[in-house]
PDB file of C-alpha atoms in Angstrom:
ATOM      1  CA  MET A   1     -34.075-143.388-204.124  1.00 54.00           C
ATOM      2  CA  ALA A   2     -30.505-144.456-204.758  1.00 57.00           C
ATOM      3  CA  ARG A   3     -29.569-145.879-208.127  1.00 53.00           C
ATOM      4  CA  LEU A   4     -27.075-148.642-208.741  1.00 54.00           C
ATOM      5  CA  SER A   5     -24.299-148.090-211.215  1.00 56.00           C
ATOM      6  CA  GLY A   6     -25.254-149.686-214.516  1.00 58.00           C
ATOM      7  CA  SER A   7     -28.852-150.250-213.414  1.00 53.00           C
ATOM      8  CA  THR A   8     -31.858-148.348-214.649  1.00 57.00           C
ATOM      9  CA  GLN A   9     -34.122-149.421-211.786  1.00 54.00           C
ATOM     10  CA  PRO A  10     -34.000-147.969-208.256  1.00 54.00           C
ATOM     11  CA  VAL A  11     -32.777-150.189-205.418  1.00 53.00           C
ATOM     12  CA  GLY A  12     -36.108-150.318-203.602  1.00 54.00           C
ATOM     13  CA  LEU A  13     -38.128-151.669-206.525  1.00 53.00           C
ATOM     14  CA  GLY A  14     -37.061-155.299-206.843  1.00 52.00           C
ATOM     15  CA  LYS A  15     -33.311-154.985-207.345  1.00 51.00           C
ATOM     16  CA  THR A  16     -30.927-156.083-204.635  1.00 51.00           C
ATOM     17  CA  ALA A  17     -27.899-154.085-203.607  1.00 56.00           C
ATOM     18  CA  THR A  18     -25.654-156.191-205.835  1.00 57.00           C
ATOM     19  CA  GLY A  19     -27.811-155.530-208.887  1.00 56.00           C
ATOM     20  CA  LEU A  20     -28.397-159.195-209.677  1.00 55.00           C
ATOM     21  CA  GLY A  21     -32.159-159.127-209.246  1.00 57.00           C
ATOM     22  CA  GLY A  22     -34.305-160.951-206.730  1.00 58.00           C
ATOM     23  CA  LYS A  23     -33.937-164.584-205.822  1.00 58.00           C
ATOM     24  CA  GLY A  24     -36.016-166.509-208.335  1.00 60.00           C
ATOM     25  CA  LEU A  25     -37.552-169.946-208.095  1.00 57.00           C
ATOM     26  CA  GLY A  26     -34.950-171.457-210.381  1.00 59.00           C
ATOM     27  CA  LYS A  27     -35.131-174.648-212.389  1.00 63.00           C
ATOM     28  CA  SER A  28     -34.786-177.079-209.500  1.00 59.00           C
ATOM     29  CA  THR A  29     -37.669-175.867-207.321  1.00 58.00           C
ATOM     30  CA  ALA A  30     -40.556-178.308-207.353  1.00 61.00           C
ATOM     31  CA  LYS A  31     -43.757-176.954-208.835  1.00 59.00           C
ATOM     32  CA  ARG A  32     -45.833-178.316-205.958  1.00 57.00           C
ATOM     33  CA  HIS A  33     -44.275-175.735-203.635  1.00 56.00           C
ATOM     34  CA  ARG A  34     -45.213-172.784-205.819  1.00 56.00           C
ATOM     35  CA  CYS A  35     -48.423-170.876-205.280  1.00 50.00           C
ATOM     36  CA  VAL A  36     -50.824-169.726-207.959  1.00 48.00           C
ATOM     37  CA  ILE A  37     -50.240-166.089-207.002  1.00 46.00           C
ATOM     38  CA  ARG A  38     -46.917-165.684-205.179  1.00 48.00           C
ATOM     39  CA  SER A  39     -47.777-162.398-203.473  1.00 48.00           C
ATOM     40  CA  ARG A  40     -50.816-163.870-201.725  1.00 47.00           C
ATOM     41  CA  CYS A  41     -49.330-167.171-200.520  1.00 49.00           C
ATOM     42  CA  TYR A  42     -49.176-166.158-196.898  1.00 49.00           C
ATOM     43  CA  LEU A  43     -52.917-165.480-196.694  1.00 52.00           C
ATOM     44  CA  GLY A  44     -53.823-169.166-196.959  1.00 55.00           C
ATOM     45  CA  ASP A  45     -57.230-168.460-198.480  1.00 58.00           C
ATOM     46  CA  PRO A  46     -58.240-170.472-201.589  1.00 60.00           C
ATOM     47  CA  ALA A  47     -60.058-167.421-202.943  1.00 61.00           C
ATOM     48  CA  ASN A  48     -56.765-165.525-202.961  1.00 57.00           C
ATOM     49  CA  GLY A  49     -54.965-168.069-205.100  1.00 60.00           C
ATOM     50  CA  TYR A  50     -53.477-170.442-202.530  1.00 58.00           C
ATOM     51  CA  HIS A  51     -54.921-173.929-202.731  1.00 62.00           C
ATOM     52  CA  GLY A  52     -52.625-175.839-200.379  1.00 67.00           C
ATOM     53  CA  LYS A  53     -50.406-178.820-201.088  1.00 71.00           C
ATOM     54  CA  ILE A  54     -51.328-181.187-203.857  1.00 72.00           C
ATOM     55  CA  LEU A  55     -52.181-184.533-202.269  1.00 71.00           C
ATOM     56  CA  ARG A  56     -51.175-187.588-204.239  1.00 76.00           C
ATOM     57  CA  ASP A  57     -51.042-191.307-203.631  1.00 80.00           C
ATOM     58  CA  ASN A  58     -47.517-191.568-202.236  1.00 87.00           C
ATOM     59  CA  ILE A  59     -47.306-195.310-202.839  1.00 88.00           C
ATOM     60  CA  ASN A  60     -46.258-194.414-206.384  1.00 87.00           C
ATOM     61  CA  GLY A  61     -43.065-193.047-204.822  1.00 90.00           C
ATOM     62  CA  ILE A  62     -41.984-196.681-204.600  1.00 92.00           C
ATOM     63  CA  THR A  63     -40.494-196.737-208.059  1.00 93.00           C
ATOM     64  CA  LYS A  64     -40.135-199.562-210.519  1.00 95.00           C
ATOM     65  CA  GLY A  65     -36.378-199.466-210.013  1.00 95.00           C
ATOM     66  CA  SER A  66     -36.618-199.786-206.233  1.00 96.00           C
ATOM     67  CA  ILE A  67     -38.971-202.773-206.533  1.00 96.00           C
ATOM     68  CA  ARG A  68     -36.570-204.310-209.045  1.00 97.00           C
ATOM     69  CA  ARG A  69     -33.602-203.814-206.671  1.00 97.00           C
ATOM     70  CA  LEU A  70     -35.490-205.460-203.800  1.00 96.00           C
ATOM     71  CA  ALA A  71     -36.369-208.391-206.044  1.00 96.00           C
ATOM     72  CA  ARG A  72     -32.738-208.743-207.119  1.00 97.00           C
ATOM     73  CA  ARG A  73     -31.680-208.821-203.481  1.00 97.00           C
ATOM     74  CA  GLY A  74     -34.229-211.588-202.931  1.00 96.00           C
ATOM     75  CA  GLY A  75     -32.786-213.613-205.789  1.00 97.00           C
ATOM     76  CA  VAL A  76     -35.371-212.907-208.501  1.00 95.00           C
ATOM     77  CA  LYS A  77     -33.911-212.992-211.996  1.00 95.00           C
ATOM     78  CA  ARG A  78     -36.830-211.928-214.184  1.00 96.00           C
ATOM     79  CA  ILE A  79     -39.802-209.708-213.270  1.00 96.00           C
ATOM     80  CA  SER A  80     -43.201-209.551-214.956  1.00 95.00           C
ATOM     81  CA  ALA A  81     -44.631-206.132-215.805  1.00 94.00           C
ATOM     82  CA  THR A  82     -47.751-206.687-213.671  1.00 94.00           C
ATOM     83  CA  ILE A  83     -45.735-207.354-210.521  1.00 95.00           C
ATOM     84  CA  TYR A  84     -45.028-203.710-209.706  1.00 96.00           C
ATOM     85  CA  ASP A  85     -48.635-202.769-208.913  1.00 94.00           C
ATOM     86  CA  GLU A  86     -49.057-205.999-206.935  1.00 96.00           C
ATOM     87  CA  VAL A  87     -45.972-205.215-204.856  1.00 96.00           C
ATOM     88  CA  ARG A  88     -47.203-201.670-204.199  1.00 96.00           C
ATOM     89  CA  ALA A  89     -50.604-203.001-203.078  1.00 96.00           C
ATOM     90  CA  ALA A  90     -48.991-205.582-200.768  1.00 96.00           C
ATOM     91  CA  LEU A  91     -46.654-202.951-199.325  1.00 96.00           C
ATOM     92  CA  LYS A  92     -49.547-200.568-198.706  1.00 95.00           C
ATOM     93  CA  ASP A  93     -51.551-203.277-196.899  1.00 96.00           C
ATOM     94  CA  ARG A  94     -48.552-204.193-194.745  1.00 96.00           C
ATOM     95  CA  LEU A  95     -47.887-200.559-193.831  1.00 95.00           C
ATOM     96  CA  LYS A  96     -51.552-200.011-192.918  1.00 96.00           C
ATOM     97  CA  LEU A  97     -51.431-203.030-190.616  1.00 96.00           C
ATOM     98  CA  LEU A  98     -48.231-201.898-188.897  1.00 96.00           C
ATOM     99  CA  LEU A  99     -49.228-198.233-188.622  1.00 95.00           C
ATOM    100  CA  HIS A 100     -52.596-199.173-187.119  1.00 96.00           C
ATOM    101  CA  ASP A 101     -50.817-200.921-184.236  1.00 95.00           C
ATOM    102  CA  ILE A 102     -48.224-198.158-183.906  1.00 96.00           C
ATOM    103  CA  CYS A 103     -51.006-195.559-183.625  1.00 96.00           C
ATOM    104  CA  ALA A 104     -52.623-197.646-180.870  1.00 95.00           C
ATOM    105  CA  ILE A 105     -49.325-197.559-178.960  1.00 95.00           C
ATOM    106  CA  LEU A 106     -49.074-193.789-179.407  1.00 95.00           C
ATOM    107  CA  GLU A 107     -52.606-193.267-178.105  1.00 95.00           C
ATOM    108  CA  CYS A 108     -51.894-195.398-175.023  1.00 95.00           C
ATOM    109  CA  THR A 109     -48.672-193.557-174.235  1.00 94.00           C
ATOM    110  CA  VAL A 110     -50.144-190.110-175.075  1.00 94.00           C
ATOM    111  CA  ARG A 111     -47.487-189.232-177.632  1.00 94.00           C
ATOM    112  CA  LYS A 112     -47.475-187.911-181.179  1.00 94.00           C
ATOM    113  CA  THR A 113     -44.028-189.056-182.283  1.00 95.00           C
ATOM    114  CA  ILE A 114     -43.209-192.550-183.512  1.00 95.00           C
ATOM    115  CA  THR A 115     -39.908-193.811-182.130  1.00 93.00           C
ATOM    116  CA  VAL A 116     -37.677-196.703-183.185  1.00 93.00           C
ATOM    117  CA  PRO A 117     -38.653-198.870-180.167  1.00 92.00           C
ATOM    118  CA  ASP A 118     -42.313-198.530-181.203  1.00 93.00           C
ATOM    119  CA  ILE A 119     -41.546-199.974-184.631  1.00 94.00           C
ATOM    120  CA  VAL A 120     -39.335-202.745-183.205  1.00 94.00           C
ATOM    121  CA  PHE A 121     -42.057-203.697-180.709  1.00 93.00           C
ATOM    122  CA  VAL A 122     -44.803-203.861-183.347  1.00 95.00           C
ATOM    123  CA  LEU A 123     -42.620-205.897-185.706  1.00 94.00           C
ATOM    124  CA  ASN A 124     -41.868-208.350-182.883  1.00 93.00           C
ATOM    125  CA  CYS A 125     -45.588-208.640-182.130  1.00 94.00           C
ATOM    126  CA  HIS A 126     -46.270-209.474-185.783  1.00 94.00           C
ATOM    127  CA  GLY A 127     -43.602-212.170-185.801  1.00 93.00           C
ATOM    128  CA  THR A 128     -41.013-210.418-187.958  1.00 92.00           C
ATOM    129  CA  PRO A 129     -38.334-209.197-185.559  1.00 89.00           C
ATOM    130  CA  ILE A 130     -35.750-206.712-186.740  1.00 89.00           C
ATOM    131  CA  TYR A 131     -32.276-206.874-185.278  1.00 87.00           C
ATOM    132  CA  GLY A 132     -29.742-204.176-184.550  1.00 87.00           C
ATOM    133  CA  PHE A 133     -32.013-201.551-183.004  1.00 82.00           C
ATOM    134  CA  ASP A 134     -32.062-202.733-179.388  1.00 72.00           C
ATOM    135  CA  THR A 135     -30.242-200.993-176.564  1.00 67.00           C
ATOM    136  CA  PRO A 136     -26.522-201.820-176.417  1.00 66.00           C
ATOM    137  CA  PHE A 137     -25.179-204.028-173.638  1.00 63.00           C
ATOM    138  CA  ARG A 138     -23.757-202.183-170.689  1.00 59.00           C
ATOM    139  CA  THR A 139     -20.287-203.242-169.665  1.00 62.00           C
ATOM    140  CA  ARG A 140     -19.130-203.185-166.067  1.00 63.00           C
ATOM    141  CA  LYS A 141     -15.961-201.371-165.152  1.00 61.00           C
TER     142      LYS A 141
END
């Protein structure tokens, strides 16, 4: 095996050709993407150390700051501490209602991808139209 200058470890045993070591996970990599045992990740078997993605309630991704910004846009000056969970619950109910109808459209059209016209159509059916996503007017030459 060839040795790098200034390196005590052979090239084939974990060192790259530049001698800087392998590419690590770093500080910014999210812990949810790491496996329990990195060498057995590709096997996909829980007995081998891979347990899959950690499922969480994603409604908590709607942060306190984002709810506060929406309230400010609506003209609210002061917000009670109990409002944030109420807003998350209302948002979750509204999304369930809309996604239920969108899934019905997808089943009828035999598709798996939600498109912008699907969302615009469902919002119009529920009485809250959204503007700016329709097809542009065609001009004659």
